[in-house]
Coordinates of C-alpha atoms and ligand atoms in Angstrom, one line a residue:
M1 CA -7.1 -17.6 0.5
D2 CA -8.4 -15.4 -1.7
H3 CA -11.9 -15.4 -4.0
F4 CA -9.6 -15.3 -7.2
L5 CA -10.6 -18.8 -8.6
Y6 CA -10.6 -20.8 -11.9
R7 CA -14.4 -22.0 -12.4
D8 CA -15.4 -24.3 -15.3
G9 CA -11.9 -23.1 -17.2
A10 CA -12.1 -19.6 -17.0
L11 CA -10.6 -17.3 -13.3
Y12 CA -13.3 -15.3 -11.9
A13 CA -13.5 -12.5 -9.2
E14 CA -15.7 -14.2 -6.9
D15 CA -19.0 -15.1 -9.0
V16 CA -17.7 -12.5 -12.1
A17 CA -15.9 -14.1 -14.9
I18 CA -12.4 -11.6 -15.4
S19 CA -13.2 -12.1 -19.5
D20 CA -16.5 -10.1 -18.9
I21 CA -14.7 -7.4 -17.0
A22 CA -12.2 -6.9 -19.9
A23 CA -15.0 -7.4 -22.2
E24 CA -16.7 -3.8 -20.5
V25 CA -13.7 -2.1 -19.3
G26 CA -10.7 -2.9 -21.9
T27 CA -7.0 -3.8 -20.6
P28 CA -5.0 -3.3 -18.6
F29 CA -7.2 -2.9 -15.3
F30 CA -7.3 -3.6 -11.5
C31 CA -9.8 -5.6 -10.1
Y32 CA -10.6 -6.1 -6.1
S33 CA -12.2 -8.7 -4.6
Q34 CA -14.9 -7.1 -1.6
A35 CA -15.0 -10.7 0.2
T36 CA -11.3 -10.7 0.4
L37 CA -10.6 -7.9 1.7
E38 CA -13.7 -8.6 4.3
R39 CA -11.9 -12.1 4.4
H40 CA -8.2 -10.6 5.7
F41 CA -9.3 -7.9 7.4
R42 CA -11.4 -10.8 9.7
V43 CA -8.4 -12.7 10.1
F44 CA -6.5 -9.6 12.2
E45 CA -9.7 -9.2 14.0
E46 CA -9.9 -12.4 15.8
A47 CA -5.9 -12.7 15.8
L48 CA -5.8 -9.9 18.2
S49 CA -8.9 -10.4 20.4
P50 CA -9.7 -10.4 22.9
L51 CA -7.4 -7.5 23.4
Q52 CA -8.7 -4.1 23.3
H53 CA -7.1 -3.4 19.8
L54 CA -8.1 -1.1 16.7
I55 CA -7.0 -2.1 12.8
C56 CA -5.9 1.2 11.3
Y57 CA -5.4 -0.2 7.5
A58 CA -2.8 1.7 6.1
V59 CA -4.1 3.1 3.4
K60 CA -1.0 3.9 1.0
A61 CA -1.2 0.3 0.5
N62 CA -4.3 1.1 -1.8
S63 CA -6.2 3.9 -1.5
N64 CA -9.6 3.9 -3.5
L65 CA -12.6 5.2 -1.7
A66 CA -14.0 1.4 -2.3
V67 CA -11.3 -0.1 -0.9
I68 CA -11.1 1.9 2.5
R69 CA -15.1 2.0 2.3
S70 CA -15.7 -1.1 2.7
L71 CA -12.5 -2.1 5.5
T72 CA -14.6 1.0 7.5
R73 CA -17.9 -0.8 7.7
M74 CA -16.4 -3.5 8.9
G75 CA -14.9 -1.3 12.1
A76 CA -11.6 -0.5 10.6
G77 CA -10.0 3.1 11.4
A78 CA -6.9 4.2 9.1
D79 CA -3.7 4.8 9.2
V80 CA -2.8 7.9 6.7
V81 CA 1.1 9.7 5.8
S82 CA -0.3 12.3 3.7
E83 CA -3.4 15.2 4.0
G84 CA -4.6 13.3 0.6
E85 CA -4.8 10.2 2.3
L86 CA -6.4 12.1 5.8
R87 CA -9.8 13.2 2.8
R88 CA -9.4 9.7 1.5
A89 CA -10.2 8.3 4.4
L90 CA -12.7 11.1 6.0
A91 CA -14.6 10.8 2.2
A92 CA -14.7 6.9 3.1
G93 CA -16.3 7.4 6.1
V94 CA -13.7 6.8 8.6
A95 CA -14.1 8.2 12.5
P96 CA -11.3 11.2 12.4
E97 CA -10.4 9.7 15.4
K98 CA -9.8 6.1 14.0
I99 CA -7.1 7.5 12.1
V100 CA -3.2 8.2 12.9
F101 CA -1.6 10.6 11.0
A102 CA 2.0 8.5 10.5
G103 CA 5.0 9.9 8.0
V104 CA 8.1 11.5 8.7
G105 CA 7.5 15.2 6.9
K106 CA 3.7 16.3 7.4
T107 CA 4.3 19.7 6.9
R108 CA 2.7 22.3 9.2
D109 CA 0.0 22.9 6.6
E110 CA -1.0 19.3 6.9
M111 CA -0.8 18.9 10.8
A112 CA -3.0 22.3 10.7
Y113 CA -5.5 20.2 9.0
A114 CA -5.3 16.5 10.4
L115 CA -6.0 19.4 13.3
S116 CA -9.1 20.3 12.5
V117 CA -10.9 17.1 11.5
G118 CA -9.8 15.8 15.0
V119 CA -7.1 13.0 14.2
G120 CA -7.3 10.7 16.7
Q121 CA -3.4 10.5 16.9
F122 CA -0.1 11.6 15.4
N123 CA 2.4 9.9 15.2
V124 CA 5.7 11.8 15.6
E125 CA 9.0 10.8 13.9
S126 CA 11.0 13.5 15.6
L127 CA 11.9 16.4 18.3
E128 CA 11.7 19.0 15.3
E129 CA 8.0 17.5 14.5
L130 CA 7.2 17.6 17.5
E131 CA 8.3 21.1 17.9
A132 CA 6.5 22.7 15.2
L133 CA 3.3 20.3 16.0
N134 CA 3.4 21.9 19.2
A135 CA 3.3 25.2 17.7
V136 CA 0.7 24.7 15.5
A137 CA -1.3 23.2 18.1
V138 CA -1.1 25.9 20.2
A139 CA -2.2 28.7 17.5
A140 CA -5.1 26.5 16.4
G141 CA -6.0 26.2 20.7
R142 CA -5.8 22.7 21.1
K143 CA -4.0 19.9 21.6
A144 CA -2.8 17.3 19.6
P145 CA -3.0 13.8 20.7
I146 CA 0.7 12.0 20.2
A147 CA 2.7 8.9 19.9
L148 CA 6.4 8.5 19.1
R149 CA 7.5 6.2 16.9
V150 CA 10.3 4.8 18.3
N151 CA 12.9 3.7 15.7
P152 CA 13.9 0.3 17.7
D153 CA 17.3 -0.5 15.0
V154 CA 15.7 -4.2 14.5
D155 CA 16.6 -5.9 10.8
A156 CA 13.5 -6.3 9.7
K157 CA 15.0 -8.7 6.8
T158 CA 13.3 -7.6 4.1
H159 CA 13.6 -5.6 1.1
A160 CA 16.6 -2.6 1.6
K161 CA 13.9 0.1 0.1
I162 CA 10.9 -1.1 2.5
S163 CA 12.7 -1.9 5.7
T164 CA 12.6 1.2 7.8
G165 CA 13.1 0.2 11.8
L166 CA 17.2 0.4 11.8
S167 CA 19.3 3.0 12.7
E168 CA 20.4 3.9 9.8
N169 CA 16.6 5.0 8.3
K170 CA 14.8 8.5 8.2
F171 CA 11.9 7.1 10.9
G172 CA 11.7 7.7 14.2
V173 CA 13.5 9.2 17.1
P174 CA 16.2 6.2 18.4
M175 CA 15.4 4.3 22.1
A176 CA 18.2 6.6 23.2
Q177 CA 16.1 9.4 22.9
A178 CA 13.0 7.9 23.5
Q179 CA 13.0 9.2 26.9
T180 CA 14.2 12.8 26.9
A181 CA 11.7 13.1 23.9
Y182 CA 8.7 12.4 25.9
T183 CA 9.7 14.2 29.5
A184 CA 9.7 17.3 26.3
A185 CA 6.4 16.3 24.9
A186 CA 4.9 16.1 28.3
D187 CA 5.8 19.6 29.0
M188 CA 4.2 21.3 26.2
E189 CA 1.5 23.2 26.2
G190 CA -0.1 21.6 22.6
I191 CA 0.5 17.9 23.0
E192 CA -0.6 15.0 24.8
V193 CA 0.9 12.2 24.9
V194 CA -0.6 8.8 24.5
G195 CA 1.1 6.1 23.3
V196 CA 4.4 4.8 21.8
D197 CA 4.5 3.7 18.6
V198 CA 6.8 1.5 16.4
H199 CA 7.0 0.2 12.6
I200 CA 9.7 -2.0 11.6
G201 CA 9.1 -2.1 7.2
S202 CA 7.1 -4.0 4.7
Q203 CA 6.5 -7.6 3.9
L204 CA 8.6 -9.3 6.7
T205 CA 8.6 -13.0 6.6
D206 CA 9.4 -13.8 9.8
L207 CA 7.6 -12.9 13.1
A208 CA 11.6 -12.6 15.1
P209 CA 12.5 -8.8 14.0
F210 CA 8.6 -8.0 15.3
E211 CA 9.4 -10.2 18.5
A212 CA 12.6 -7.5 18.7
A213 CA 11.2 -4.6 18.1
F214 CA 7.9 -5.3 20.5
N215 CA 10.1 -6.6 23.4
R216 CA 11.9 -2.9 23.1
V217 CA 8.4 -1.2 22.7
A218 CA 7.0 -3.3 25.8
D219 CA 10.4 -2.3 27.9
L220 CA 9.8 1.8 27.2
T221 CA 6.4 1.5 27.5
R222 CA 7.1 0.3 31.4
E223 CA 9.7 2.9 31.7
L224 CA 7.7 6.0 30.6
R225 CA 5.3 4.5 32.5
G226 CA 7.5 4.8 36.0
S227 CA 8.6 7.9 35.0
G228 CA 4.6 9.0 34.7
L229 CA 3.9 9.4 31.4
G230 CA 0.1 7.9 30.8
I231 CA 0.6 5.6 27.8
R232 CA -2.3 4.3 26.8
R233 CA -2.2 3.3 23.3
I234 CA 0.4 0.8 21.9
D235 CA 0.4 1.3 18.1
L236 CA 2.8 -1.5 16.5
G237 CA 3.1 -0.4 12.5
G238 CA 2.1 -2.9 9.7
G239 CA 4.3 -5.2 7.9
L240 CA 3.3 -8.4 8.4
G241 CA 4.2 -10.2 4.7
I242 CA 2.3 -12.1 2.1
P243 CA 2.6 -14.8 -0.3
Y244 CA 3.4 -13.4 -3.6
A245 CA 4.8 -17.2 -5.0
R246 CA 2.0 -19.7 -4.2
S247 CA 4.6 -22.5 -4.6
N248 CA 6.4 -21.3 -2.2
D249 CA 6.1 -18.5 0.3
A250 CA 4.9 -18.9 3.6
P251 CA 4.8 -16.1 6.0
P252 CA 3.9 -16.1 8.8
L253 CA 0.2 -16.3 9.9
P254 CA -1.9 -13.7 11.5
F255 CA -3.1 -15.9 14.6
D256 CA 0.7 -16.3 15.3
Y257 CA 1.6 -12.5 14.9
G258 CA -1.7 -11.7 16.6
A259 CA 0.0 -14.6 19.5
L260 CA 3.2 -12.4 19.5
I261 CA 1.6 -9.7 20.2
K262 CA -0.4 -10.8 23.4
R263 CA 2.7 -13.0 24.7
T264 CA 5.2 -9.3 24.1
V265 CA 2.5 -6.5 24.7
G266 CA -0.5 -7.9 26.2
D267 CA 0.1 -7.7 29.6
L268 CA 0.3 -3.6 29.7
G269 CA -3.2 -3.0 29.2
A270 CA -3.1 -0.7 26.6
E271 CA -5.7 -0.5 23.7
I272 CA -3.2 -2.0 20.5
V273 CA -3.6 -0.5 17.3
I274 CA -2.3 -2.3 14.3
E275 CA -1.4 -0.6 10.9
P276 CA -2.1 -3.7 8.2
G277 CA -1.5 -2.0 4.2
R278 CA -0.5 -5.3 2.6
L279 CA -1.4 -8.4 4.3
I280 CA -5.1 -6.4 3.9
A281 CA -5.2 -5.5 0.3
G282 CA -2.1 -7.6 -1.5
N283 CA -4.0 -10.9 -2.8
A284 CA -7.3 -8.8 -2.8
G285 CA -6.6 -7.5 -6.2
V286 CA -5.1 -8.5 -9.5
L287 CA -4.1 -7.3 -12.6
V288 CA -5.7 -7.9 -16.0
S289 CA -3.3 -7.1 -19.2
R290 CA -4.0 -8.5 -22.7
V291 CA -1.0 -10.3 -24.7
V292 CA 0.0 -7.9 -27.1
Y293 CA 2.5 -10.2 -29.2
L294 CA 4.5 -13.4 -28.4
K295 CA 7.7 -12.0 -29.8
K296 CA 10.1 -15.1 -30.6
G297 CA 13.8 -13.3 -30.1
E298 CA 17.2 -15.5 -30.2
G299 CA 17.5 -17.6 -27.6
R300 CA 14.7 -16.0 -25.8
D301 CA 10.9 -15.8 -26.3
F302 CA 8.9 -12.5 -25.1
L303 CA 5.7 -12.0 -23.8
I304 CA 5.0 -8.5 -24.0
L305 CA 1.7 -6.9 -22.6
D306 CA -0.3 -3.9 -22.2
A307 CA 0.8 -3.7 -19.0
A308 CA 3.6 -2.3 -18.1
M309 CA 5.9 -0.5 -15.3
N310 CA 4.1 2.1 -15.0
D311 CA 0.9 0.6 -14.0
L312 CA 2.9 -1.9 -11.6
I313 CA 6.2 -0.3 -11.1
R314 CA 6.6 -3.5 -7.9
P315 CA 9.7 -6.0 -10.0
A316 CA 11.2 -2.6 -11.4
M317 CA 11.2 -1.4 -7.7
Y318 CA 11.9 -4.4 -5.5
D319 CA 12.7 -7.1 -7.6
A320 CA 9.5 -8.3 -6.7
W321 CA 7.8 -11.8 -8.3
H322 CA 4.3 -11.7 -9.0
D323 CA 2.3 -14.9 -10.4
I324 CA 1.4 -14.4 -13.4
V325 CA -1.6 -16.6 -14.9
P326 CA -3.4 -17.2 -17.8
I327 CA -7.2 -16.1 -17.4
Q328 CA -8.3 -19.4 -19.5
E329 CA -7.2 -22.0 -17.6
P330 CA -4.5 -23.8 -19.0
T331 CA -5.1 -27.9 -19.6
P332 CA -3.5 -30.0 -16.7
G333 CA -0.1 -31.1 -18.1
V334 CA 0.5 -28.7 -20.6
E335 CA 4.4 -27.9 -21.5
R336 CA 5.3 -25.2 -20.6
A337 CA 8.3 -23.1 -21.8
P338 CA 10.5 -19.6 -20.3
V339 CA 9.6 -16.7 -21.4
D340 CA 10.5 -13.1 -20.7
V341 CA 7.6 -10.9 -19.6
V342 CA 7.4 -7.2 -20.5
G343 CA 5.7 -4.2 -21.0
P344 CA 5.4 -2.0 -23.7
V345 CA 7.7 1.1 -22.6
C346 CA 11.0 2.3 -23.8
E347 CA 13.0 0.8 -20.5
T348 CA 14.7 -2.5 -20.2
G349 CA 13.1 -2.1 -17.1
D350 CA 9.6 -2.8 -17.5
T351 CA 10.2 -6.5 -17.6
F352 CA 8.0 -8.6 -15.0
A353 CA 9.8 -11.7 -14.9
R354 CA 12.6 -13.2 -17.0
G355 CA 12.5 -16.7 -17.7
R356 CA 9.1 -17.6 -16.6
E357 CA 7.8 -20.7 -16.8
M358 CA 4.4 -20.1 -18.9
P359 CA 1.8 -22.8 -20.6
P360 CA 1.6 -21.6 -23.9
L361 CA -0.4 -17.9 -24.7
A362 CA -1.3 -16.0 -28.3
A363 CA -1.8 -12.5 -29.3
G364 CA -4.9 -11.6 -27.9
D365 CA -5.1 -14.0 -24.7
L366 CA -5.7 -12.1 -21.6
V367 CA -3.4 -12.9 -18.1
A368 CA -3.8 -12.1 -14.7
F369 CA -1.1 -10.6 -12.0
R370 CA -1.9 -12.0 -8.7
S371 CA -1.1 -10.4 -5.5
A372 CA -1.7 -6.7 -7.0
G373 CA -4.3 -5.8 -4.5
A374 CA -1.1 -3.4 -2.9
Y375 CA 1.0 -1.0 -3.6
G376 CA -0.4 -1.6 -7.4
A377 CA -2.8 1.0 -8.3
V378 CA -1.5 3.3 -6.0
M379 CA 2.2 3.4 -7.1
S380 CA 1.3 3.9 -10.8
S381 CA 2.1 6.7 -13.0
E382 CA 1.1 7.8 -17.0
Y383 CA 4.7 7.4 -17.4
N384 CA 4.7 7.1 -22.0
T385 CA 1.1 9.0 -21.3
R386 CA 0.0 5.7 -20.8
P387 CA -3.3 6.5 -19.2
L388 CA -3.8 5.1 -15.5
A389 CA -5.5 1.8 -15.3
P390 CA -8.6 1.8 -14.5
E391 CA -10.1 -0.1 -10.9
V392 CA -12.8 -2.4 -10.7
F393 CA -14.1 -3.8 -7.6
V394 CA -15.9 -7.3 -7.3
S395 CA -18.5 -8.2 -5.1
R396 CA -20.4 -11.8 -5.5
D397 CA -21.7 -11.6 -8.9
R398 CA -21.4 -7.8 -9.3
F399 CA -18.4 -5.5 -10.2
D400 CA -18.4 -1.3 -10.7
I401 CA -15.6 0.8 -11.9
V402 CA -14.5 2.6 -9.4
R403 CA -11.9 4.5 -11.0
R404 CA -12.4 5.2 -14.4
R405 CA -9.8 5.3 -17.5
P406 CA -8.7 8.6 -18.6
T407 CA -9.4 9.9 -21.5
Y408 CA -6.5 11.2 -24.1
D409 CA -8.4 14.5 -24.1
E410 CA -8.1 14.4 -20.0
I411 CA -4.4 13.6 -19.8
L412 CA -3.3 16.6 -21.9
R413 CA -5.9 19.4 -20.7
R414 CA -4.1 19.2 -17.7
D415 CA -1.0 20.5 -19.7
H416 CA -1.1 24.0 -21.1
I417 CA 1.2 25.8 -23.4
P418 CA 2.4 29.3 -22.2
D419 CA 1.2 32.3 -24.2
W420 CA 4.7 33.3 -25.6
L421 CA 5.1 29.9 -26.9
S422 CA 1.5 30.1 -29.0
S423 CA 2.9 32.2 -32.0
D424 CA 5.3 29.6 -34.9
V425 CA 7.7 32.6 -34.3
D426 CA 9.2 33.9 -31.1
P427 CA 9.5 38.0 -31.6
A428 CA 11.6 38.7 -28.9
H429 CA 14.2 35.8 -28.8
H430 CA 14.2 36.9 -32.8
G431 CA 15.4 39.9 -31.6
R432 CA 17.7 38.6 -29.1
D433 CA 19.6 36.3 -32.3
G434 CA 19.5 39.0 -34.4
G435 CA 21.3 41.3 -32.0
Ligands
PLP1 C1 3.5 1.3 4.7 C2 3.6 1.7 6.5 C3 2.2 0.8 6.8 C4 2.0 -0.6 5.9 O1 2.8 -1.3 5.6 P1 2.5 -2.8 5.2 O2 3.6 -3.7 4.9 O3 1.4 -2.3 4.0 O4 1.7 -3.6 6.4 C5 1.8 1.1 8.5 N1 2.2 1.6 8.8 C6 3.2 3.2 8.6 C7 4.0 4.2 9.0 C8 4.0 2.8 7.2 O5 4.6 3.3 7.0

């Protein structure tokens, strides 16, 4: 459930009319609902209690400081995959010991920084990374708390680009090598083994792959403990899917996911860590855009918006579906007609939906892409020199701009023309050509 509902024929974010925000901020913009973020966090809390647990919000889903801040105030930790995200989590007030540092390609500089601030856990994905982390920790006179990310070789049955738990994927240590890797880790001076970690993919719509993975993790934990390793934490990653098409999607509920966790690893007496991103942020955000033209084509009509693939890349990148709704509620029973919903970018890939049944819309009307709170703004770019869409944060009847739209001056100022190009003629070049 979210807090983007029609009221008297207009779409609201909590108690704020979306059209009021559009009038002040301009379009396109992202709009997040604090009550929805909090609700999703609370649902996970309830699903995991009374297990000893920590919910580390996966910052990569939506890394705006206001979003992280709202969650950490409720007790969330953070799962980060770069020094930049780590810095964001700290700036938002997440306690370092509640931060998990994940990712296949952590550099030594990133490791050194993470050690210096005292992150709670490094999720290590290879023997090579383990050796590098040990060296960095020894040089810093510290011990790095680690979990090895194991690759359970289960098919998450999600989009290939976000499936991570197969042996062919770049992620984690193969199960068969886990025992050896843990034994090596336990002997390293700069390493403290604290847990086991797994993350098999994103937007999972079935619990069965989770069950297979968690069972393998439970077996491995017993095995490792049997050989004297103190595994006190089990990190089960993120990945629970959300409904993108309200009409027919019904992914598993967090409550059932929690019950599965209790059933598979609940009796091991370990602290359970989960790293949800999409389920917390996805349906807590919309992308609001304005219709620029309704272009009548030959046999197809195009709804051309002022939002584009640079703002929301999921349809182009993952063939993702987003519900697109008018801000002005359509009158009940109004006739819908198929249109291609597209952006202005010079690529055919800049298509949000093909043949989407939409109520009548005209230039100037506002629409909202639902479920745009996760993997939306964080994946946006300035392709076609389109300024990054601003982000707006709503709580009850208040809203604030939590990332403003950059000006064209700011964008151009980041570039620099080298001195030797500053005159209209390049003497050196002339000399060479002229002989
Ligand atoms: C992406 C990612 C997550 C979050 O995945 P969601 O599908 O957004 O829940 C959690 N952990 C790791 C290691 C990730 O890479």
